[in-house]
PDB file of C-alpha atoms in Angstrom:
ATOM      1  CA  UNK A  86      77.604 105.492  88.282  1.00 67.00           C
ATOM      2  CA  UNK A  87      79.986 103.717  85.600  1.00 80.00           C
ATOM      3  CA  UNK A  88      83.487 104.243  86.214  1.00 93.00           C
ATOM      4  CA  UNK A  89      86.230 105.411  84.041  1.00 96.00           C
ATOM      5  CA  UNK A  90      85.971 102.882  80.751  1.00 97.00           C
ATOM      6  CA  UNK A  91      89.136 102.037  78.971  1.00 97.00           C
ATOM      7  CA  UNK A  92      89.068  99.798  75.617  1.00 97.00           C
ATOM      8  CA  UNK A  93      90.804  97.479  74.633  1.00 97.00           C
ATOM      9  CA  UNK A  94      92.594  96.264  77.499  1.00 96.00           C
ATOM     10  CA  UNK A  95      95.036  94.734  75.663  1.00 96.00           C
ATOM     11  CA  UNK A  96      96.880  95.350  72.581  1.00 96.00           C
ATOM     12  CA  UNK A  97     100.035  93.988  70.682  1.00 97.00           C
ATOM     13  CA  UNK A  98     101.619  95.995  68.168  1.00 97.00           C
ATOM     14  CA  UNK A  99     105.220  95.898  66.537  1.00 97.00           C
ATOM     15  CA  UNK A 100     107.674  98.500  65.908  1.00 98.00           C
ATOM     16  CA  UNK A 101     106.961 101.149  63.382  1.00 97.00           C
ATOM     17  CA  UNK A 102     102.821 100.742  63.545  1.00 98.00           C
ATOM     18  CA  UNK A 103     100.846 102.888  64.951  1.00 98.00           C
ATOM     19  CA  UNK A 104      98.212 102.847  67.999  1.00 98.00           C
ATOM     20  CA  UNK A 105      94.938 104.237  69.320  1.00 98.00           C
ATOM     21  CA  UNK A 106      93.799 104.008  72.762  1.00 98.00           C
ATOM     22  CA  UNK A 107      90.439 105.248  74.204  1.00 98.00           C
ATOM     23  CA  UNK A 108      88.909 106.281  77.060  1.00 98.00           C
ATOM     24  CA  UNK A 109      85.153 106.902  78.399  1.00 98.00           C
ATOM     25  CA  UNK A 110      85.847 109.138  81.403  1.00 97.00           C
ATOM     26  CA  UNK A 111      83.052 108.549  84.034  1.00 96.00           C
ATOM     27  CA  UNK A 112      79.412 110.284  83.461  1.00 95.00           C
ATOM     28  CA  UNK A 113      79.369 113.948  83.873  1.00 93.00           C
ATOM     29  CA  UNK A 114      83.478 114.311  84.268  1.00 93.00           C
ATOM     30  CA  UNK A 115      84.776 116.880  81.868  1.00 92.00           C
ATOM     31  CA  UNK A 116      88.483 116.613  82.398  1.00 91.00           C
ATOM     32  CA  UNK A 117      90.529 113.789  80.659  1.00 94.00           C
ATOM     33  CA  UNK A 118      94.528 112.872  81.218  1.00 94.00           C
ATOM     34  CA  UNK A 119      96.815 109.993  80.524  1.00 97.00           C
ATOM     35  CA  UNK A 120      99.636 108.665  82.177  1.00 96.00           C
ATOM     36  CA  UNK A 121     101.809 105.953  81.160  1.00 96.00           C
ATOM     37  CA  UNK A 122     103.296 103.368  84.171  1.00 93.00           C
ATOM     38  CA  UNK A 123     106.578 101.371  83.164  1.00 90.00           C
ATOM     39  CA  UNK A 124     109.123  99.208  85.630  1.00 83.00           C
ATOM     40  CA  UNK A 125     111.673 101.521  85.427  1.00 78.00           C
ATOM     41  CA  UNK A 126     109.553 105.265  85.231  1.00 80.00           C
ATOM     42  CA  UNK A 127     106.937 104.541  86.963  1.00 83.00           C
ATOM     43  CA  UNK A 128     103.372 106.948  86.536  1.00 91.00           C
ATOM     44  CA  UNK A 129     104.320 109.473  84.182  1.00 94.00           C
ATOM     45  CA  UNK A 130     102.124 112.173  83.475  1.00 93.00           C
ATOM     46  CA  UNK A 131     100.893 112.304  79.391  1.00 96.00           C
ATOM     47  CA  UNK A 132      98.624 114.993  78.580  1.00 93.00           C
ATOM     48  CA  UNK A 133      95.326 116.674  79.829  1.00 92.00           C
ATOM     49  CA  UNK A 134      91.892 117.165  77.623  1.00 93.00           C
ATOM     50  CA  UNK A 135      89.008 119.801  78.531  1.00 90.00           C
ATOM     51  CA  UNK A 136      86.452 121.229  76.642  1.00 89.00           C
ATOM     52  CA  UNK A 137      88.491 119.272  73.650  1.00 93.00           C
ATOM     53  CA  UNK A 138      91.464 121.375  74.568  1.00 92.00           C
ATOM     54  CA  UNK A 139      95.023 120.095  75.888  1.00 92.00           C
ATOM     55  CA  UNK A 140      95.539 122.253  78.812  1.00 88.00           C
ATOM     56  CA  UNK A 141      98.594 120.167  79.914  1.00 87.00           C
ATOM     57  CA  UNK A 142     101.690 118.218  78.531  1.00 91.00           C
ATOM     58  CA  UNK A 143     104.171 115.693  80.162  1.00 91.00           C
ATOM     59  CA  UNK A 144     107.478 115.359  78.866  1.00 91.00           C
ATOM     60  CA  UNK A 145     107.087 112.751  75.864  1.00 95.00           C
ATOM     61  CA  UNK A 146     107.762 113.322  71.988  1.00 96.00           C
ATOM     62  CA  UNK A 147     105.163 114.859  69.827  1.00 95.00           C
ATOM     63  CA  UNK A 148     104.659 110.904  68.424  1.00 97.00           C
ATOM     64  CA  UNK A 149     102.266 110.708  71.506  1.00 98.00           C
ATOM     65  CA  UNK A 150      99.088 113.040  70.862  1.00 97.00           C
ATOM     66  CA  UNK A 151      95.618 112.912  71.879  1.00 97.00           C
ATOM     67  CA  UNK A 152      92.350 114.231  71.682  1.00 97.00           C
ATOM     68  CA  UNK A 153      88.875 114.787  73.317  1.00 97.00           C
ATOM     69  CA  UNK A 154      85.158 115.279  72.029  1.00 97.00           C
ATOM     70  CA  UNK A 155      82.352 116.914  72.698  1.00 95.00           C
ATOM     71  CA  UNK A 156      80.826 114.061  75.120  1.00 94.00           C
ATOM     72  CA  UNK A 157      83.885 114.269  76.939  1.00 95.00           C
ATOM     73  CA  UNK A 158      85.227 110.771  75.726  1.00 97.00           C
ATOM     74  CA  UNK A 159      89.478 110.841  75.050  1.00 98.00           C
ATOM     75  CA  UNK A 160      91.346 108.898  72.682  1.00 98.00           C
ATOM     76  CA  UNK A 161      95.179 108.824  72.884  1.00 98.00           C
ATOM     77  CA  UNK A 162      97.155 108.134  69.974  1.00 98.00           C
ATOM     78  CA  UNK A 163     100.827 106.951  69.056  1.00 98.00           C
ATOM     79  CA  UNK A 164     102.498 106.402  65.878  1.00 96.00           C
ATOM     80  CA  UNK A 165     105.704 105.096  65.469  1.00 97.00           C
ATOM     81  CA  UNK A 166     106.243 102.622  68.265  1.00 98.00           C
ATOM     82  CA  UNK A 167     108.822 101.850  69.458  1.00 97.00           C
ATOM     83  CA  UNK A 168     109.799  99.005  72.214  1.00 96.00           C
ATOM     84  CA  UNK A 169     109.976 101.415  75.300  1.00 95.00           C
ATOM     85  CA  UNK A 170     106.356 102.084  74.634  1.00 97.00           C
ATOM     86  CA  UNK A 171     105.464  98.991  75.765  1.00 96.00           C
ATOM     87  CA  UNK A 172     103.600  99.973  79.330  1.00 95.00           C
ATOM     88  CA  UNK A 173     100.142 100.345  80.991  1.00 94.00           C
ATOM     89  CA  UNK A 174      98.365 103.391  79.518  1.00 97.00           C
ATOM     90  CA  UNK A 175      95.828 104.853  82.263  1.00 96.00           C
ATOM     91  CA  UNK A 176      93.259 107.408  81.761  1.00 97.00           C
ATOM     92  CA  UNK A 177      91.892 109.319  84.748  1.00 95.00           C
ATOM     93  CA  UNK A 178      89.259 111.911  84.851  1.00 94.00           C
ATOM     94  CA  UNK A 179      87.994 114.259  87.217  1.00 91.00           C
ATOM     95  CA  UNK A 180      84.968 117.018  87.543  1.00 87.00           C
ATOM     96  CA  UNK A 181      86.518 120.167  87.021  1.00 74.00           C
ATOM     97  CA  UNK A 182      83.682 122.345  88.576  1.00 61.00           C
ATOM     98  CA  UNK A 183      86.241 124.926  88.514  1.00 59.00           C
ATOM     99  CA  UNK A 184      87.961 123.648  92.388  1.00 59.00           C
ATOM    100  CA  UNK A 185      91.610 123.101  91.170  1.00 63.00           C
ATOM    101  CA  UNK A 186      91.988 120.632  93.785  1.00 74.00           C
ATOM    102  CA  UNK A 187      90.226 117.426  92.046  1.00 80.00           C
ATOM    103  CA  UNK A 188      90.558 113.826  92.469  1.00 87.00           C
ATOM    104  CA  UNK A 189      91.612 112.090  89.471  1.00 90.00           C
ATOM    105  CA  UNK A 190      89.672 109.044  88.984  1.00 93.00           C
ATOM    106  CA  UNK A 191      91.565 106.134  87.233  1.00 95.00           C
ATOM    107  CA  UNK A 192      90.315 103.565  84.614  1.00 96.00           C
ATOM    108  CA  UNK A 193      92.144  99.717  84.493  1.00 95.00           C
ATOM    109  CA  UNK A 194      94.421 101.092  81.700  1.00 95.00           C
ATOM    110  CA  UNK A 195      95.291  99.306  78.793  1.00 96.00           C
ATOM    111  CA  UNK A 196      98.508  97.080  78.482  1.00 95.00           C
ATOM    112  CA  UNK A 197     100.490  97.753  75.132  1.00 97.00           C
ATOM    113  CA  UNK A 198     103.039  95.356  74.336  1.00 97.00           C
ATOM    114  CA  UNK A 199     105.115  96.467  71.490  1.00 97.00           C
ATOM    115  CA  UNK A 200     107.583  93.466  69.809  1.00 97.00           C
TER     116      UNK A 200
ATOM    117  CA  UNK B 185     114.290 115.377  89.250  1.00 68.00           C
ATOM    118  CA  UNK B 186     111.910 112.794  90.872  1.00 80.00           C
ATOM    119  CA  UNK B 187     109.426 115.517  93.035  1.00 92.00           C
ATOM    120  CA  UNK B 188     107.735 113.318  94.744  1.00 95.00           C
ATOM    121  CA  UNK B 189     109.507 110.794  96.449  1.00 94.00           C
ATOM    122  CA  UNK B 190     108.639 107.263  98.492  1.00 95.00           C
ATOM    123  CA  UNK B 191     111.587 106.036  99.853  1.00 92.00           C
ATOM    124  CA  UNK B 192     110.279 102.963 100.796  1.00 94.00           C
ATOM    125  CA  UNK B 193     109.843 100.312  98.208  1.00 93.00           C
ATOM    126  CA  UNK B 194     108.474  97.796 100.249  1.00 96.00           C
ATOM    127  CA  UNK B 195     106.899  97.424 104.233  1.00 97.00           C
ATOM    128  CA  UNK B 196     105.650  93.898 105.775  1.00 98.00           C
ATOM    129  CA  UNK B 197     103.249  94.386 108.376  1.00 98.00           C
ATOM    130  CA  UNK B 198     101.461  91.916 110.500  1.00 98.00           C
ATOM    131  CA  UNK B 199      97.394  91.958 110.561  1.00 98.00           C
ATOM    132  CA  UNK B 200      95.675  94.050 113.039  1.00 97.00           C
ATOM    133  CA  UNK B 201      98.542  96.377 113.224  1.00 98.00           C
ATOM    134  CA  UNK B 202      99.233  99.759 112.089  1.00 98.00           C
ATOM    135  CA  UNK B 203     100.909 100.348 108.609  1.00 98.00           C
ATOM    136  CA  UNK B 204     102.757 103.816 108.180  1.00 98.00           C
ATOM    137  CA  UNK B 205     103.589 104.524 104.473  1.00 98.00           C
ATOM    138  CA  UNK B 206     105.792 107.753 103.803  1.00 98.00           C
ATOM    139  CA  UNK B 207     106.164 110.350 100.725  1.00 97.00           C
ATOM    140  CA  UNK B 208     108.387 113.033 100.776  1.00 97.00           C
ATOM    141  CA  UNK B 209     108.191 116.167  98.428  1.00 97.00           C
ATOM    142  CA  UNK B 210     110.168 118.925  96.774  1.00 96.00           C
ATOM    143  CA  UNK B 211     108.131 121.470  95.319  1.00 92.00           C
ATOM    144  CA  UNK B 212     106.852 123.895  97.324  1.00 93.00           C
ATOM    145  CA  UNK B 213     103.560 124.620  94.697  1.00 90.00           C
ATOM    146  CA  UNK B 214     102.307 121.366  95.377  1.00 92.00           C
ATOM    147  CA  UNK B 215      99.401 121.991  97.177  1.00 91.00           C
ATOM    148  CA  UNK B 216      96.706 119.013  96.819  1.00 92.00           C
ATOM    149  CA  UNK B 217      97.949 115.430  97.860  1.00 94.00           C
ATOM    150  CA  UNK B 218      96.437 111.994  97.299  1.00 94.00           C
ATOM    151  CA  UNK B 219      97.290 108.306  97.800  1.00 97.00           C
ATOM    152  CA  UNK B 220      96.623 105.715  95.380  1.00 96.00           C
ATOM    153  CA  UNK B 221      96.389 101.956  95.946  1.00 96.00           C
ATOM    154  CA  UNK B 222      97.285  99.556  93.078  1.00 93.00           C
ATOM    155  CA  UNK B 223      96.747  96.272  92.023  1.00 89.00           C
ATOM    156  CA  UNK B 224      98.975  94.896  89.084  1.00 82.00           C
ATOM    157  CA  UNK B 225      97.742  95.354  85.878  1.00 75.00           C
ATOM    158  CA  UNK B 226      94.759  97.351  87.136  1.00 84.00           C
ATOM    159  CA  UNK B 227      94.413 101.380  87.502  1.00 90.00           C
ATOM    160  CA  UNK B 228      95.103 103.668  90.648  1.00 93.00           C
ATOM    161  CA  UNK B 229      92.413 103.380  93.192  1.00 94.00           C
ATOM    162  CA  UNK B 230      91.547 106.329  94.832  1.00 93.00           C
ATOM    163  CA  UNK B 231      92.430 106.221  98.623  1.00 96.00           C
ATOM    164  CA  UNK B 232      92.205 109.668 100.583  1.00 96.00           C
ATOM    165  CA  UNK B 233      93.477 113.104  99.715  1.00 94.00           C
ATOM    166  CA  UNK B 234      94.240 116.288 101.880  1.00 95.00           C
ATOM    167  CA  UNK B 235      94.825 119.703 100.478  1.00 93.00           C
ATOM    168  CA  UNK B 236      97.844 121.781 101.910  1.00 93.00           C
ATOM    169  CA  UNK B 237      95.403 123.628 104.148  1.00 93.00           C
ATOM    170  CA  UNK B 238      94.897 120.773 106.383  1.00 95.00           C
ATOM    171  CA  UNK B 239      97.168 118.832 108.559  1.00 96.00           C
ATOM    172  CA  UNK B 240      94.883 115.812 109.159  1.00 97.00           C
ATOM    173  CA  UNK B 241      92.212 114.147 106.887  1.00 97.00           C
ATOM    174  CA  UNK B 242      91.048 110.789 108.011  1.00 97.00           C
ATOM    175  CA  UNK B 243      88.429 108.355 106.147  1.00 96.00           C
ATOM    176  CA  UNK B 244      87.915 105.032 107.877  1.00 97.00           C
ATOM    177  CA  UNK B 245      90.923 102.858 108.877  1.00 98.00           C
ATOM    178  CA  UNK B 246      93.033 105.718 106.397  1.00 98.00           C
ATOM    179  CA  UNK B 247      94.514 108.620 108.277  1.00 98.00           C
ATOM    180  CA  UNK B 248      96.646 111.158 106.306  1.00 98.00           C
ATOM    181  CA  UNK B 249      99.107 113.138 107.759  1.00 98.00           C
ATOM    182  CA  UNK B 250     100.831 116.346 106.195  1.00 98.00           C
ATOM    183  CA  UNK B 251     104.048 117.867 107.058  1.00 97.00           C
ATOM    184  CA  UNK B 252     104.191 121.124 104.917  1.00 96.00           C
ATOM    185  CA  UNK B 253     107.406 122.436 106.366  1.00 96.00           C
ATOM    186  CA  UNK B 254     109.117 119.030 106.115  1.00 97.00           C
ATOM    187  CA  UNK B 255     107.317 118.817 102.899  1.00 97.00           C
ATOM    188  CA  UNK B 256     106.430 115.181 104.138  1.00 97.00           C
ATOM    189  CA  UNK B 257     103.392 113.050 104.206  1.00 97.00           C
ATOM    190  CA  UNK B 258     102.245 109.770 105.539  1.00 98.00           C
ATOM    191  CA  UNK B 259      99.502 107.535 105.023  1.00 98.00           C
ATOM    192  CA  UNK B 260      98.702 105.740 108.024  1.00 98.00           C
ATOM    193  CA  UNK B 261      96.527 102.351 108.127  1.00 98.00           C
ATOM    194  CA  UNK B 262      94.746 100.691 111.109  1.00 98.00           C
ATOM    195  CA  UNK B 263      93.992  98.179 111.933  1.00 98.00           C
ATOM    196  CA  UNK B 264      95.412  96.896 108.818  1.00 98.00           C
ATOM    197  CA  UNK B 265      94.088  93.517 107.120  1.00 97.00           C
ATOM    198  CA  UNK B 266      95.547  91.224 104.385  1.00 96.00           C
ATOM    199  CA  UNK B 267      93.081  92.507 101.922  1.00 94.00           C
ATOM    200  CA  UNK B 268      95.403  95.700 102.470  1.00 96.00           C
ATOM    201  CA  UNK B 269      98.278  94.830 100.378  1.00 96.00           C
ATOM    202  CA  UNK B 270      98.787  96.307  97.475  1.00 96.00           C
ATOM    203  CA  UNK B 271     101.456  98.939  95.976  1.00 96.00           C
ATOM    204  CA  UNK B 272     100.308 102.883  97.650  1.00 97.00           C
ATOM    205  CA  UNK B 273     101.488 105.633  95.069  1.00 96.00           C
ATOM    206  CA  UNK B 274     101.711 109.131  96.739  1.00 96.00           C
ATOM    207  CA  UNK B 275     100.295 111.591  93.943  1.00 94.00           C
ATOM    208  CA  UNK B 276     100.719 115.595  94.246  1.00 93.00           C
ATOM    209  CA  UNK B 277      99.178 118.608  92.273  1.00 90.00           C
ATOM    210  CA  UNK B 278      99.622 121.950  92.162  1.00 87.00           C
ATOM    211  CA  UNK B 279      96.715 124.581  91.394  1.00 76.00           C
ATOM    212  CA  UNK B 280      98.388 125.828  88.612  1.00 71.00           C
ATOM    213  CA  UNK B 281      99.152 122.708  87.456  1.00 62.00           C
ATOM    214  CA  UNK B 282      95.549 121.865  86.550  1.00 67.00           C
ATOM    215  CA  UNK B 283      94.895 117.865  86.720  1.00 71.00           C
ATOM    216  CA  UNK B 284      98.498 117.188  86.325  1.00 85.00           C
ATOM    217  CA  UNK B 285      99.460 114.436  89.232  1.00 89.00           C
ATOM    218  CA  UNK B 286     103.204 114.038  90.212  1.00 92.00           C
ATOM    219  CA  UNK B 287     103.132 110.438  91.259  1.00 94.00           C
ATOM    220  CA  UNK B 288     105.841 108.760  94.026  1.00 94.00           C
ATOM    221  CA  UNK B 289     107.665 105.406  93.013  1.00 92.00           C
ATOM    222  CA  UNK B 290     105.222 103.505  95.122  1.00 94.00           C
ATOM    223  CA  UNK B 291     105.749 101.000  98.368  1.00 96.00           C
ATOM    224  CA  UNK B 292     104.439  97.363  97.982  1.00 96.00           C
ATOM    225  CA  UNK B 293     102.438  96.886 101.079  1.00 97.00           C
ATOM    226  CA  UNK B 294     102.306  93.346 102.556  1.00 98.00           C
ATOM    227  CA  UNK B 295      99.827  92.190 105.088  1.00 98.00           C
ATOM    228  CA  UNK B 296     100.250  88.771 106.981  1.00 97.00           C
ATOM    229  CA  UNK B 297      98.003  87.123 108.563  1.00 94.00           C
TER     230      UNK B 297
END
């Protein structure tokens, strides 16, 4: 089974411009979330998609948002970058067959690098 | 507030030893626990979990232990091998928290041969 997909790996932006990550969470896994891993904050905790809903925030401004589809598949979205957004953005998805206490399953992330 | 805490940023152990890796946490709702090993640039690997109705939960070489009333945890590797080393992130849910994970600061792990 294909694990959690993650495209593009890598992406430079510069102040101001907006972004759009995505994320293919593994087959069969209806439960999507973000985090976003700096030096200094370390795994921070974004959002969380199921069923196309956000059933979850993290403590970041409303210029991070997100969405999910029908097939399950999660795109995260930022708009007016700024230099501490420069990190590793990781998706992670689980099950969900209704246990609560699910492994999160991470994708390789994708680097942002904002100038 | 960090919750979840690892205390130790870094441990050097020799091969064929055993490697003890701590978390400490805060919040009594936490109720699921996992650890995380993590190459740079690459995303969390999934090590071994235990849910807060266990005290034990081994896989392999990977033993966790869990503390509730110390509200501590330890990872605990043997024998370990070079192929071990890695940053571990300690990682904590709570039920009502849905698939939100409270992740530790990490420890770099360092295996020598």
């Amino acid at each position: 089974k294909a694990g959690v997909t993650q495209t593009p790996r890598y992406l430079i932006k510069t102040r101001g411009q907006q972004v759009t990550l995505s994320c293919s969470p593994i087959s069969g896994h209806r439960s999507v979330s973000w985090y976003q891993q700096t030096p200094g904050q370390g795994l921070q905790f974004l959002f969380e998609y199921f069923s196309e809903t956000q059933r979850n925030k993290g403590n970041f401004p409303g210029r991070f948002s997100g969405r999910q589809f029908s097939n399950s598949r999660s795109e995260m979205n930022v708009s007016t970058l700024e230099l501490g957004d420069s990190a590793l953005y990781l998706c992670a998805s689980s099950l969900n067959a209704g246990n609560l206490q699910e492994t999160q399953y991470f994708g390789p992330g994708t680097r942002l690098l904002v100038l | 507030d960090q919750q979840v805490k690892q205390n130790s940023p870094s441990l050097s152990v020799q091969e064929g030893r055993i490697s003890i890796l701590n978390c400490d946490y805060t919040n009594s709702m936490f109720d699921y626990f996992l650890w995380y090993k993590k190459y740079p640039a690459e995303g969390p690997t999934f090590l071994i979990s235990i849910s807060s109705i266990k005290d034990k939960n081994e896989d392999g070489r990977f033993t966790v232990f869990l503390n509730k009333s110390a509200k501590h945890l330890s990872l605990h590797i043997v024998p370990s091998q070079p192929g071990d080393s890695a940053v571990y992130f300690c990682a904590a849910s709570a039920s009502t928290g849905f698939q939100k994970l409270v992740f530790g600061t990490g420890t770099r792990l360092l295996v020598s041969p």
